[in-house]
């Protein structure tokens, strides 16, 4: 079958239903009398279809295989191409990224990641490598059921986040960091205009509040 390969894809499920419908219609035409089919005949046709046909068996087999592959993938898009460190460092303000009137839409994240690179300098690669090692350790435990919530809740992640945010907060309170924040954050991205200073201030407060909360905890 063509169409969306996702188990949850509407097109694939409709195509599967279409196979069943075609079989039912073909059998109904065979039993029709003056273009009419009795309810009893229709019930017998449905019972026959439920027993399976070669066409249906093949369609169900392919659909079942697609579902199996879909559900065997790690949930929450935890994969080799993901950057867990970036995900972790967005966590303090992720609620500001979503919604029709998001405070800091996702298309501005490259600006934030550039600032993150300036703040951490040579430590950035070390943190990225460490976060990937946490993911690998969690995969051993959770396998394909690993989600981002597992990663966020892990004590190693919380400890790593606390250390990275402490560096970030110190940088934010320095003259150099303040300048870098405005240089990186308050600027356009592609066709999107620069975010407002009040909006980027909300992001900064969320980062600082999280850093202080983790330090206190």
CSV table of C-alpha atoms in Angstrom, one decimal, residues 30-168:
chain,number,residue,atom,x,y,z
A,30,UNK,CA,-22.7,-11.3,-6.2
A,31,UNK,CA,-25.6,-11.7,-3.8
A,32,UNK,CA,-27.6,-8.7,-5.0
A,33,UNK,CA,-31.2,-9.2,-6.3
A,34,UNK,CA,-32.3,-6.3,-8.4
A,35,UNK,CA,-29.5,-4.2,-6.9
A,36,UNK,CA,-30.8,-5.0,-3.4
A,37,UNK,CA,-29.0,-7.0,-0.6
A,38,UNK,CA,-30.9,-8.3,2.4
A,39,UNK,CA,-29.6,-7.7,5.9
A,40,UNK,CA,-29.2,-11.4,6.4
A,41,UNK,CA,-27.0,-11.6,3.2
A,42,UNK,CA,-25.0,-8.6,4.4
A,43,UNK,CA,-24.4,-10.3,7.8
A,44,UNK,CA,-23.3,-13.5,6.0
A,45,UNK,CA,-20.9,-11.4,3.8
A,46,UNK,CA,-19.4,-9.7,6.9
A,47,UNK,CA,-18.9,-13.1,8.6
A,48,UNK,CA,-17.2,-14.4,5.5
A,49,UNK,CA,-14.9,-11.4,5.4
A,50,UNK,CA,-14.0,-11.8,9.0
A,51,UNK,CA,-12.8,-15.3,8.3
A,52,UNK,CA,-10.2,-13.8,5.9
A,53,UNK,CA,-9.3,-13.8,2.3
A,54,UNK,CA,-6.0,-13.8,0.5
A,55,UNK,CA,-6.3,-10.1,-0.3
A,56,UNK,CA,-7.3,-9.2,3.2
A,57,UNK,CA,-4.6,-11.5,4.8
A,58,UNK,CA,-1.9,-9.8,2.7
A,59,UNK,CA,-3.2,-6.3,3.5
A,60,UNK,CA,-3.4,-7.0,7.3
A,61,UNK,CA,0.1,-8.6,7.2
A,62,UNK,CA,1.6,-5.5,5.7
A,63,UNK,CA,-0.2,-3.2,8.0
A,64,UNK,CA,0.7,-5.3,11.1
A,65,UNK,CA,4.4,-5.2,10.0
A,66,UNK,CA,4.2,-1.4,9.6
A,67,UNK,CA,2.7,-1.1,13.1
A,68,UNK,CA,5.4,-3.3,14.6
A,69,UNK,CA,8.2,-1.2,13.0
A,70,UNK,CA,6.5,2.0,14.2
A,71,UNK,CA,6.2,0.9,17.8
A,72,UNK,CA,9.7,-0.6,17.9
A,73,UNK,CA,11.2,2.9,17.4
A,74,UNK,CA,12.3,4.8,20.5
A,75,UNK,CA,9.4,7.0,21.8
A,76,UNK,CA,9.9,10.7,22.1
A,77,UNK,CA,12.3,10.8,19.1
A,78,UNK,CA,15.3,9.7,21.2
A,79,UNK,CA,17.7,8.8,18.4
A,80,UNK,CA,21.3,9.0,17.3
A,81,UNK,CA,20.7,12.3,15.4
A,82,UNK,CA,19.3,14.0,18.5
A,83,UNK,CA,21.4,16.4,20.6
A,84,UNK,CA,20.5,15.5,24.2
A,85,UNK,CA,22.5,18.4,25.6
A,86,UNK,CA,20.7,21.0,23.5
A,87,UNK,CA,17.4,19.4,24.5
A,88,UNK,CA,18.4,19.5,28.2
A,89,UNK,CA,19.4,23.2,28.0
A,90,UNK,CA,16.1,24.1,26.4
A,91,UNK,CA,14.2,22.3,29.1
A,92,UNK,CA,14.1,25.3,31.5
A,93,UNK,CA,12.0,27.4,29.1
A,94,UNK,CA,10.4,24.8,26.8
A,95,UNK,CA,6.9,26.0,27.7
A,96,UNK,CA,7.8,29.3,26.1
A,97,UNK,CA,8.4,27.6,22.8
A,98,UNK,CA,4.9,26.3,22.1
A,99,UNK,CA,1.4,27.7,21.5
A,100,UNK,CA,-0.1,30.1,18.9
A,101,UNK,CA,1.4,33.1,20.7
A,102,UNK,CA,4.6,31.5,21.8
A,103,UNK,CA,7.0,33.8,23.7
A,104,UNK,CA,10.1,32.4,22.1
A,105,UNK,CA,9.1,30.2,19.0
A,106,UNK,CA,11.4,27.3,18.1
A,107,UNK,CA,12.8,29.0,15.0
A,108,UNK,CA,14.8,31.3,17.3
A,109,UNK,CA,16.6,28.4,19.0
A,110,UNK,CA,19.7,28.6,16.8
A,111,UNK,CA,20.3,32.0,18.3
A,112,UNK,CA,20.2,30.5,21.8
A,113,UNK,CA,22.5,27.6,20.8
A,114,UNK,CA,25.0,30.1,19.5
A,115,UNK,CA,24.9,31.9,22.8
A,116,UNK,CA,25.2,28.6,24.6
A,117,UNK,CA,28.4,27.9,22.6
A,118,UNK,CA,29.9,31.3,23.7
A,119,UNK,CA,29.0,30.7,27.3
A,120,UNK,CA,30.5,27.3,27.6
A,121,UNK,CA,33.4,27.7,25.2
A,122,UNK,CA,35.7,24.6,25.3
A,123,UNK,CA,33.4,22.9,27.8
A,124,UNK,CA,30.6,22.5,25.2
A,125,UNK,CA,31.9,19.4,23.5
A,126,UNK,CA,32.5,17.7,26.9
A,127,UNK,CA,28.9,18.3,27.9
A,128,UNK,CA,27.5,17.1,24.6
A,129,UNK,CA,29.6,13.9,24.9
A,130,UNK,CA,28.5,13.3,28.5
A,131,UNK,CA,24.8,13.7,27.7
A,132,UNK,CA,25.1,11.2,24.8
A,133,UNK,CA,26.7,8.8,27.2
A,134,UNK,CA,23.8,9.2,29.5
A,135,UNK,CA,21.4,8.4,26.6
A,136,UNK,CA,23.5,5.2,25.8
A,137,UNK,CA,23.3,4.1,29.4
A,138,UNK,CA,19.5,4.6,29.5
A,139,UNK,CA,19.1,2.7,26.3
A,140,UNK,CA,20.6,-0.3,28.0
A,141,UNK,CA,17.9,-0.1,30.6
A,142,UNK,CA,14.9,1.0,28.6
A,143,UNK,CA,15.7,-0.1,25.1
A,144,UNK,CA,13.2,1.1,22.5
A,145,UNK,CA,10.9,2.3,25.3
A,146,UNK,CA,13.3,5.1,26.1
A,147,UNK,CA,11.6,8.6,26.2
A,148,UNK,CA,12.9,12.1,26.8
A,149,UNK,CA,11.1,12.0,30.2
A,150,UNK,CA,13.5,9.2,31.3
A,151,UNK,CA,16.4,11.3,30.3
A,152,UNK,CA,15.1,14.5,32.0
A,153,UNK,CA,14.3,12.6,35.3
A,154,UNK,CA,17.7,10.8,35.5
A,155,UNK,CA,19.9,12.0,38.3
A,156,UNK,CA,22.9,12.2,36.0
A,157,UNK,CA,21.0,14.5,33.7
A,158,UNK,CA,19.9,16.7,36.6
A,159,UNK,CA,23.5,16.9,37.9
A,160,UNK,CA,24.8,17.8,34.5
A,161,UNK,CA,22.1,20.4,33.9
A,162,UNK,CA,22.8,22.0,37.2
A,163,UNK,CA,26.5,22.3,36.4
A,164,UNK,CA,25.9,23.7,32.9
A,165,UNK,CA,23.3,26.1,34.0
A,166,UNK,CA,25.6,27.4,36.8
A,167,UNK,CA,28.2,28.3,34.1
A,168,UNK,CA,25.4,29.9,32.0
